[in-house]
Amino acid sequence: MRPSRSVNILGLILLGWNLMGLVAFILQYDADLSTLAKDDPYTAQIFAQMPGWAWAAYAVAVSAGTLGATLLLMRKAAAVGLFLLSVIAVIVQFGYSFLGTDLLAVKGAATAIFPAIIFAIAVAQTAYARHLRAKGILR
C-alpha cells in the first residue's frame, strides 16, 4: 500500500517538533546557570538540582522521539517502539518536575500547559505510528 503525501508531511512535522525538543534539551543541559539565575533564579536552581536520572529521561524522550520520527519517514515499524519509549520518558521527566519539585507552587498551574502539550503530542505520534503499522505502511 502506497502511503499518501500526508504521511510524509506529518512525518516531517513530527521530525521538526522532535528536533526542536532535542535542541531544547541541549540548550537547557548546557545552560550557564549563573547567567540564567540573573533572569530566572528558580529555574537555575531547578536545573542545578535536577538528578542525573531526570536529565537522562529528558535525553531519552527527545532522542527516541527524533529517531522515531526519522524511522516513521523511512516507513520502519520500529518507530512505534521508539515513540512509546519517548512517552514513557516524558512521563518520568515531567513526573520529576511536578512531583519532585515545588514547581507548581512557585510558578503556578500555567506551568503545566506546555508539558501537557508535549505529552499529548508524544501520545499522538505513538498512536499515529501504530495506526500506520496496522495499515501496513510501516514495516
Tab-separated table of C-alpha atoms in Angstrom:
chain	number	residue	atom	x	y	z
A	1	MET	CA	0.000	0.000	0.000
A	2	ARG	CA	1.485	3.340	-1.062
A	3	PRO	CA	1.157	5.970	1.667
A	4	SER	CA	-0.344	9.337	0.882
A	5	ARG	CA	1.664	12.523	0.788
A	6	SER	CA	0.187	13.388	4.169
A	7	VAL	CA	2.320	10.672	5.782
A	8	ASN	CA	5.453	12.436	4.558
A	9	ILE	CA	4.182	15.867	5.555
A	10	LEU	CA	3.147	14.761	9.029
A	11	GLY	CA	6.381	12.802	9.398
A	12	LEU	CA	8.403	15.913	8.588
A	13	ILE	CA	6.357	17.974	11.047
A	14	LEU	CA	6.958	15.368	13.753
A	15	LEU	CA	10.662	15.291	12.929
A	16	GLY	CA	10.825	19.090	13.206
A	17	TRP	CA	8.957	19.028	16.522
A	18	ASN	CA	11.260	16.366	17.946
A	19	LEU	CA	14.379	18.159	16.673
A	20	MET	CA	13.190	21.290	18.499
A	21	GLY	CA	12.930	19.160	21.638
A	22	LEU	CA	16.458	17.881	21.105
A	23	VAL	CA	17.761	21.440	20.729
A	24	ALA	CA	15.848	22.495	23.854
A	25	PHE	CA	17.458	19.652	25.803
A	26	ILE	CA	20.954	20.616	24.648
A	27	LEU	CA	20.390	24.291	25.488
A	28	GLN	CA	18.949	23.505	28.916
A	29	TYR	CA	21.561	20.880	29.797
A	30	ASP	CA	24.381	23.192	28.759
A	31	ALA	CA	22.845	26.392	30.171
A	32	ASP	CA	25.072	28.828	32.024
A	33	LEU	CA	23.293	28.663	35.360
A	34	SER	CA	24.835	31.845	36.735
A	35	THR	CA	23.529	33.813	33.745
A	36	LEU	CA	20.144	32.072	33.957
A	37	ALA	CA	19.960	32.841	37.690
A	38	LYS	CA	20.025	36.574	36.949
A	39	ASP	CA	16.753	36.336	34.988
A	40	ASP	CA	15.136	33.246	36.485
A	41	PRO	CA	16.787	32.120	39.725
A	42	TYR	CA	14.186	29.420	40.390
A	43	THR	CA	14.732	27.708	37.029
A	44	ALA	CA	18.502	27.894	37.523
A	45	GLN	CA	18.063	26.230	40.914
A	46	ILE	CA	15.833	23.502	39.429
A	47	PHE	CA	18.368	22.784	36.663
A	48	ALA	CA	21.235	22.693	39.176
A	49	GLN	CA	19.402	20.273	41.472
A	50	MET	CA	17.908	18.047	38.750
A	51	PRO	CA	19.157	14.489	39.297
A	52	GLY	CA	21.053	12.693	36.575
A	53	TRP	CA	18.236	10.189	36.029
A	54	ALA	CA	15.803	13.037	35.256
A	55	TRP	CA	18.250	14.540	32.740
A	56	ALA	CA	18.652	11.038	31.268
A	57	ALA	CA	14.873	10.678	30.949
A	58	TYR	CA	14.751	14.034	29.148
A	59	ALA	CA	17.539	12.908	26.802
A	60	VAL	CA	15.772	9.608	26.107
A	61	ALA	CA	12.447	11.371	25.493
A	62	VAL	CA	13.809	13.717	22.837
A	63	SER	CA	16.248	11.241	21.286
A	64	ALA	CA	13.700	8.441	20.990
A	65	GLY	CA	11.132	10.866	19.572
A	66	THR	CA	13.592	12.183	16.989
A	67	LEU	CA	14.697	8.704	15.970
A	68	GLY	CA	11.074	7.544	15.910
A	69	ALA	CA	10.120	10.366	13.545
A	70	THR	CA	13.092	9.538	11.336
A	71	LEU	CA	12.077	5.877	11.199
A	72	LEU	CA	8.471	6.854	10.508
A	73	LEU	CA	9.688	8.749	7.432
A	74	MET	CA	11.670	5.638	6.458
A	75	ARG	CA	8.488	3.535	6.905
A	76	LYS	CA	10.034	1.409	9.659
A	77	ALA	CA	7.752	-0.202	12.254
A	78	ALA	CA	10.412	0.349	14.928
A	79	ALA	CA	9.125	3.934	15.046
A	80	VAL	CA	6.241	2.676	17.202
A	81	GLY	CA	8.523	1.359	19.934
A	82	LEU	CA	10.674	4.463	19.916
A	83	PHE	CA	7.653	6.738	20.182
A	84	LEU	CA	6.367	4.630	23.072
A	85	LEU	CA	9.766	4.866	24.782
A	86	SER	CA	9.574	8.625	24.321
A	87	VAL	CA	6.141	8.744	26.017
A	88	ILE	CA	7.448	6.773	28.981
A	89	ALA	CA	10.498	9.032	29.280
A	90	VAL	CA	8.286	12.145	29.069
A	91	ILE	CA	6.212	10.787	31.969
A	92	VAL	CA	9.355	10.139	34.025
A	93	GLN	CA	10.849	13.528	33.211
A	94	PHE	CA	7.728	15.557	33.967
A	95	GLY	CA	6.895	13.290	36.889
A	96	TYR	CA	10.086	14.533	38.496
A	97	SER	CA	9.404	18.145	37.507
A	98	PHE	CA	5.924	18.198	39.024
A	99	LEU	CA	6.200	15.679	41.858
A	100	GLY	CA	9.848	16.062	42.838
A	101	THR	CA	9.924	19.848	42.978
A	102	ASP	CA	7.686	22.678	44.091
A	103	LEU	CA	7.438	23.993	40.509
A	104	LEU	CA	3.648	24.290	40.520
A	105	ALA	CA	3.607	26.102	43.851
A	106	VAL	CA	6.281	28.564	42.740
A	107	LYS	CA	5.320	29.174	39.113
A	108	GLY	CA	1.620	28.254	39.132
A	109	ALA	CA	-0.609	25.820	37.267
A	110	ALA	CA	0.010	27.521	33.915
A	111	THR	CA	3.486	25.960	34.066
A	112	ALA	CA	1.858	22.602	33.275
A	113	ILE	CA	0.351	23.729	29.954
A	114	PHE	CA	3.390	23.226	27.716
A	115	PRO	CA	4.353	19.891	29.329
A	116	ALA	CA	0.749	18.744	28.752
A	117	ILE	CA	1.090	19.677	25.072
A	118	ILE	CA	4.393	17.790	24.874
A	119	PHE	CA	2.773	14.733	26.454
A	120	ALA	CA	-0.250	14.928	24.125
A	121	ILE	CA	1.960	15.127	21.038
A	122	ALA	CA	4.092	12.215	22.273
A	123	VAL	CA	0.956	10.096	22.736
A	124	ALA	CA	-0.477	11.230	19.379
A	125	GLN	CA	2.672	10.398	17.437
A	126	THR	CA	2.723	6.970	19.052
A	127	ALA	CA	-0.922	6.370	18.112
A	128	TYR	CA	-0.276	7.617	14.573
A	129	ALA	CA	2.685	5.274	14.130
A	130	ARG	CA	0.627	2.353	15.482
A	131	HIS	CA	-2.121	3.245	13.008
A	132	LEU	CA	0.364	3.289	10.119
A	133	ARG	CA	1.837	-0.026	11.235
A	134	ALA	CA	-1.652	-1.582	11.388
A	135	LYS	CA	-2.325	-0.364	7.832
A	136	GLY	CA	0.931	-1.963	6.652
A	137	ILE	CA	2.606	1.344	5.842
A	138	LEU	CA	5.308	0.789	8.465
A	139	ARG	CA	7.146	-2.484	8.124
